[in-house]
Coordinates of C-alpha atoms in Angstrom, one line a residue:
M13 CA -25.6 8.5 4.3
V14 CA -23.4 6.2 2.2
L15 CA -21.1 9.1 1.3
A16 CA -20.8 10.2 4.9
V17 CA -19.9 6.8 6.2
F18 CA -17.4 6.4 3.3
I19 CA -15.7 9.7 4.1
I20 CA -15.5 8.9 7.9
F21 CA -13.8 5.5 7.2
L22 CA -11.4 7.1 4.6
A23 CA -10.5 9.9 6.9
L24 CA -9.7 7.4 9.6
A25 CA -7.5 5.4 7.2
L26 CA -5.5 8.5 6.3
F27 CA -5.2 9.6 10.0
M28 CA -3.8 6.2 11.1
E29 CA -1.1 6.4 8.4
Q30 CA -0.8 2.6 8.2
A31 CA -1.2 0.8 4.8
A32 CA -2.4 -2.5 6.4
L33 CA -5.1 -0.6 8.5
S34 CA -6.2 1.3 5.4
L35 CA -6.8 -2.1 3.7
F36 CA -8.7 -3.5 6.7
L37 CA -10.9 -0.4 7.0
G38 CA -11.8 -0.7 3.4
I39 CA -12.8 -4.3 3.8
A40 CA -14.7 -3.4 7.0
L41 CA -16.7 -0.8 5.1
S42 CA -17.3 -3.4 2.3
F43 CA -18.9 -5.7 4.9
V44 CA -21.0 -2.8 6.2
N45 CA -22.3 -2.1 2.7
N46 CA -23.2 -5.7 2.1
K47 CA -24.9 -6.1 5.5
Y48 CA -27.1 -3.0 5.1
S49 CA -27.5 -3.3 1.3
L50 CA -26.0 0.1 0.8
N51 CA -25.1 1.3 -2.7
P52 CA -21.3 1.2 -2.9
I53 CA -19.3 4.1 -4.3
N54 CA -17.4 3.0 -7.4
V55 CA -13.9 4.3 -7.3
N56 CA -10.9 2.4 -8.8
G57 CA -8.3 2.1 -6.0
S58 CA -5.5 0.9 -8.4
N59 CA -5.5 4.4 -10.0
F60 CA -4.6 6.0 -6.6
L61 CA -1.8 3.4 -6.2
K62 CA -0.5 4.1 -9.7
A63 CA -0.5 7.9 -8.9
G64 CA 1.4 7.2 -5.7
I65 CA 4.0 5.2 -7.6
I66 CA 4.3 8.0 -10.2
C67 CA 4.8 10.6 -7.4
L68 CA 7.5 8.4 -5.9
G69 CA 9.4 8.5 -9.1
A70 CA 10.3 12.2 -8.6
T71 CA 12.1 11.3 -5.4
I72 CA 14.3 8.5 -6.8
S73 CA 17.9 9.1 -7.8
L74 CA 18.7 8.3 -11.4
Q75 CA 22.1 7.0 -10.3
A76 CA 20.3 4.6 -7.9
L77 CA 18.0 3.4 -10.7
T78 CA 21.0 2.7 -13.0
D79 CA 23.1 1.0 -10.3
I80 CA 20.3 -1.2 -9.0
S81 CA 19.1 -2.1 -12.5
K82 CA 22.6 -3.3 -13.6
E83 CA 23.0 -5.4 -10.5
Y84 CA 19.6 -7.0 -10.3
I85 CA 17.9 -7.1 -13.7
P86 CA 19.6 -10.5 -14.6
I87 CA 18.3 -12.2 -11.5
V88 CA 14.8 -10.6 -12.0
S89 CA 14.7 -12.0 -15.5
L90 CA 15.8 -15.4 -14.3
Y91 CA 13.0 -15.3 -11.6
V92 CA 10.3 -14.4 -14.2
I93 CA 11.3 -17.2 -16.6
A94 CA 11.7 -19.8 -13.9
I95 CA 8.3 -19.0 -12.3
M96 CA 6.6 -19.2 -15.7
I97 CA 8.1 -22.5 -16.6
I98 CA 7.7 -24.2 -13.2
G99 CA 4.2 -22.8 -12.8
V100 CA 3.0 -24.1 -16.2
L101 CA 4.5 -27.6 -15.5
I102 CA 2.8 -27.7 -12.1
G103 CA -0.5 -26.6 -13.6
K104 CA -0.3 -29.5 -16.1
L105 CA 0.6 -31.9 -13.3
I106 CA -2.4 -31.1 -11.2
K107 CA -4.6 -30.7 -14.3
L108 CA -5.6 -27.1 -13.7
P109 CA -7.3 -25.5 -16.8
K110 CA -4.6 -24.1 -19.1
N111 CA -6.0 -20.5 -19.2
L112 CA -6.4 -20.3 -15.4
T113 CA -2.8 -21.7 -15.0
L114 CA -1.5 -19.0 -17.4
L115 CA -3.3 -16.2 -15.6
I116 CA -2.1 -17.1 -12.1
V117 CA 1.4 -17.8 -13.2
S118 CA 1.7 -14.5 -15.2
G119 CA 0.3 -12.6 -12.2
T120 CA 2.8 -14.3 -9.9
A121 CA 5.8 -13.9 -12.1
I122 CA 5.3 -10.4 -13.5
C123 CA 2.9 -7.8 -12.1
G124 CA -0.2 -9.3 -10.6
G125 CA -3.6 -8.0 -11.7
T126 CA -2.1 -5.9 -14.5
A127 CA -0.6 -9.0 -16.2
I128 CA -3.7 -11.0 -15.6
A129 CA -6.1 -8.3 -17.0
S130 CA -3.8 -7.7 -20.0
L131 CA -3.4 -11.4 -20.8
A132 CA -7.0 -12.5 -20.4
P133 CA -8.5 -11.1 -23.6
I134 CA -5.5 -12.4 -25.7
I135 CA -5.9 -16.0 -24.6
K136 CA -9.7 -15.6 -24.5
A137 CA -10.0 -16.6 -20.8
K138 CA -13.4 -17.2 -19.2
S139 CA -14.7 -14.4 -17.0
E140 CA -14.7 -16.8 -14.0
D141 CA -11.0 -17.6 -14.5
L142 CA -10.2 -13.9 -14.6
V143 CA -12.2 -13.2 -11.4
A144 CA -10.7 -16.2 -9.6
S145 CA -7.1 -15.4 -10.5
I146 CA -7.4 -11.7 -9.7
S147 CA -9.1 -12.5 -6.4
L148 CA -6.3 -14.9 -5.4
I149 CA -3.6 -12.4 -6.3
F150 CA -5.5 -9.7 -4.3
L151 CA -5.7 -11.9 -1.2
L152 CA -2.0 -12.9 -1.4
N153 CA -1.1 -9.2 -1.8
A154 CA -3.2 -8.3 1.2
I155 CA -1.4 -11.0 3.3
A156 CA 2.0 -9.7 2.1
I157 CA 1.2 -6.1 3.2
I158 CA 0.3 -7.3 6.6
I159 CA 3.0 -9.9 7.4
F160 CA 6.0 -9.0 5.3
P161 CA 7.3 -6.2 7.5
Y162 CA 7.2 -8.7 10.4
I163 CA 9.2 -11.2 8.3
G164 CA 11.7 -8.5 7.5
T165 CA 12.1 -7.7 11.2
F166 CA 12.2 -11.4 12.2
F167 CA 15.1 -12.0 9.8
D168 CA 16.7 -8.7 10.7
M169 CA 16.8 -7.7 7.0
T170 CA 18.6 -4.5 6.0
N171 CA 16.6 -1.9 4.1
E172 CA 18.2 -3.1 0.8
E173 CA 17.4 -6.8 1.6
F174 CA 13.8 -6.0 2.4
G175 CA 13.4 -4.0 -0.8
I176 CA 14.7 -6.9 -2.9
F177 CA 12.6 -9.4 -1.0
S178 CA 9.4 -7.4 -1.5
A179 CA 10.2 -6.8 -5.2
L180 CA 10.8 -10.4 -6.0
T181 CA 7.9 -12.0 -4.0
I182 CA 4.9 -9.7 -4.1
H183 CA 2.7 -9.7 -7.2
D184 CA 1.4 -6.1 -7.8
T185 CA 3.7 -3.2 -8.3
A186 CA 1.6 -1.0 -6.0
S187 CA 1.6 -3.6 -3.2
V188 CA 5.4 -4.0 -3.5
V189 CA 5.9 -0.3 -3.0
G190 CA 3.3 -0.1 -0.4
T191 CA 4.8 -2.9 1.6
A192 CA 8.3 -1.5 1.3
S193 CA 7.2 1.9 2.4
L194 CA 6.2 0.3 5.8
Y195 CA 9.9 -0.7 6.3
S196 CA 11.9 2.4 5.1
N197 CA 12.4 4.9 2.3
E198 CA 15.6 3.1 1.1
S199 CA 13.6 -0.2 0.9
V200 CA 11.1 1.6 -1.4
T201 CA 13.9 2.7 -3.8
Y202 CA 15.2 -0.9 -4.2
A203 CA 11.7 -2.4 -4.3
S204 CA 10.3 0.0 -6.9
V205 CA 13.3 -0.2 -9.3
I206 CA 13.6 -4.0 -9.1
K207 CA 9.9 -4.5 -9.5
L208 CA 10.0 -2.3 -12.5
G209 CA 12.3 -4.9 -14.1
R210 CA 9.6 -7.6 -13.5
T211 CA 6.8 -5.4 -14.8
L212 CA 8.5 -4.7 -18.1
W213 CA 8.3 -8.5 -18.8
I214 CA 4.7 -7.9 -19.6
V215 CA 5.8 -6.8 -23.1
P216 CA 7.3 -10.1 -24.2
L217 CA 4.5 -11.9 -22.4
L218 CA 1.7 -10.2 -24.4
I219 CA 3.6 -10.5 -27.7
G220 CA 4.3 -14.2 -27.1
A221 CA 0.7 -14.8 -26.0
S222 CA -0.6 -13.0 -29.1
L223 CA 1.7 -15.1 -31.4
Y224 CA 0.8 -18.3 -29.7
S225 CA -2.9 -17.8 -29.7
K226 CA -2.9 -16.1 -33.1
S227 CA -5.4 -13.7 -31.6
E228 CA -6.3 -10.4 -33.2
T229 CA -7.7 -9.0 -30.0
K230 CA -6.3 -5.7 -29.0
D231 CA -8.2 -5.1 -25.8
Y232 CA -5.3 -5.3 -23.4
E233 CA -3.8 -2.3 -21.6
F234 CA -0.1 -1.8 -21.3
P235 CA 0.8 -0.4 -17.8
Y236 CA 1.7 3.1 -19.1
F237 CA 2.0 4.4 -15.5
V238 CA 5.4 2.6 -15.4
L239 CA 6.6 4.8 -18.3
I240 CA 5.3 7.9 -16.5
F241 CA 7.1 6.7 -13.3
L242 CA 10.4 6.5 -15.3
A243 CA 9.7 10.0 -16.8
F244 CA 9.2 11.4 -13.3
I245 CA 12.5 9.9 -12.2
V246 CA 14.3 11.7 -15.1
I247 CA 12.4 15.0 -14.5
G248 CA 13.1 14.9 -10.8
N249 CA 16.8 14.5 -11.4
I250 CA 17.0 17.1 -14.2
I251 CA 15.5 19.8 -12.1
D252 CA 17.2 18.6 -8.9
I253 CA 14.2 18.7 -6.5
D254 CA 14.9 20.2 -3.1
L255 CA 15.0 17.7 -0.2
E256 CA 12.1 19.4 1.6
V257 CA 10.0 19.3 -1.6
Q258 CA 10.9 15.6 -1.9
S259 CA 9.7 15.0 1.6
V260 CA 6.3 16.6 0.7
I261 CA 6.1 14.5 -2.5
K262 CA 6.8 11.3 -0.5
R263 CA 4.0 12.2 2.0
I264 CA 1.6 12.7 -0.9
S265 CA 2.7 9.4 -2.4
I266 CA 2.1 7.6 0.9
A267 CA -1.3 9.2 1.2
L268 CA -2.2 8.0 -2.3
F269 CA -1.1 4.5 -1.4
Q270 CA -3.3 4.6 1.7
V271 CA -6.4 5.8 -0.3
G272 CA -5.7 3.1 -3.0
L273 CA -5.4 0.3 -0.5
F274 CA -8.5 1.5 1.2
M275 CA -10.4 1.5 -2.1
I276 CA -9.1 -2.0 -3.0
G277 CA -10.4 -3.3 0.4
Y278 CA -13.7 -1.4 -0.1
R279 CA -14.3 -3.2 -3.4
F280 CA -13.3 -6.6 -2.0
Q281 CA -15.9 -9.3 -2.5
F282 CA -15.4 -12.2 -0.1
H283 CA -17.9 -14.4 -1.9
T284 CA -15.7 -14.6 -5.0
L285 CA -13.0 -16.4 -2.9
M286 CA -15.6 -18.6 -1.2
N287 CA -16.7 -19.9 -4.7
L288 CA -13.2 -21.0 -5.6
S289 CA -12.3 -24.7 -5.7
I290 CA -9.3 -25.8 -3.6
K291 CA -7.1 -26.6 -6.7
P292 CA -6.4 -23.0 -7.9
I293 CA -6.0 -21.8 -4.3
F294 CA -3.4 -24.6 -3.7
F295 CA -1.7 -23.8 -7.0
A296 CA -1.4 -20.0 -6.3
V297 CA -0.3 -20.4 -2.7
S298 CA 2.2 -23.2 -3.3
I299 CA 4.0 -21.2 -6.1
W300 CA 4.0 -18.1 -3.9
I301 CA 5.5 -19.9 -0.9
T302 CA 8.1 -21.5 -3.1
V303 CA 9.1 -18.0 -4.4
I304 CA 9.2 -16.6 -0.9
T305 CA 11.3 -19.5 0.4
T306 CA 13.7 -19.4 -2.5
T307 CA 14.2 -15.6 -2.1
L308 CA 14.9 -15.9 1.6
L309 CA 17.5 -18.6 0.9
L310 CA 19.2 -16.7 -1.9
F311 CA 19.3 -13.2 -0.5
H312 CA 19.3 -13.5 3.3
V313 CA 19.8 -16.9 4.9

């Protein structure tokens, strides 16, 4: 019974071919499970999103990767550093617990849940801080997937502008690419490459956190899918994939994004957000709105 309902909802999500609807259908199924006390199917949606990103790599031009990186990596680095510094200062000002501050700020500045999950064992964060920060990042990502394409349309953004906007303001890599895919293929190229620049900052983050905390814990996971994504870009350019084959790969990538977003919604637990105090919510949202406003002013208005 559970499997049948799950398959029906998932098939509907794939048929509609809309990332936001896939997310909502997953959340709807989560509520059905909770209401009727069904045993949920345990599938990690982020793995599908990572697979979608990797497939996307085979369709990206190496020349585009080089050109975009040269132009935007400096501003990406400035963004990451500024968010980290300002976030920590605001956290101290409102007296938010240090570890919770670091988790939320790292997720906002670098790569969402990946940065949070990687940093948590190094700074010995409490499990409730980990759940709170990841839940907040998930919620903000979900909001971005839904409203950002409308923001892009409202401001009449070009494909390039929307890709930059998504890459600099959305937390998780998968959500960045998923949102950009709703706008255009060109937006996806800019978004994925620029977001890659943010994601790579996880390396100095973890090294710095390890040195600061003098921790011997090794239980963090580097996002190796990013390296595979880069490898697929190189392979795709070396063998010069045909345009028709690229089109098929892009469709597979989009389908993987839809499944991943569906599974993320399916595993969403609303009660974790209900148990949060107002202070971390205010902190995460205020930083995010500041980043969005700054990006709009710098790159569009």
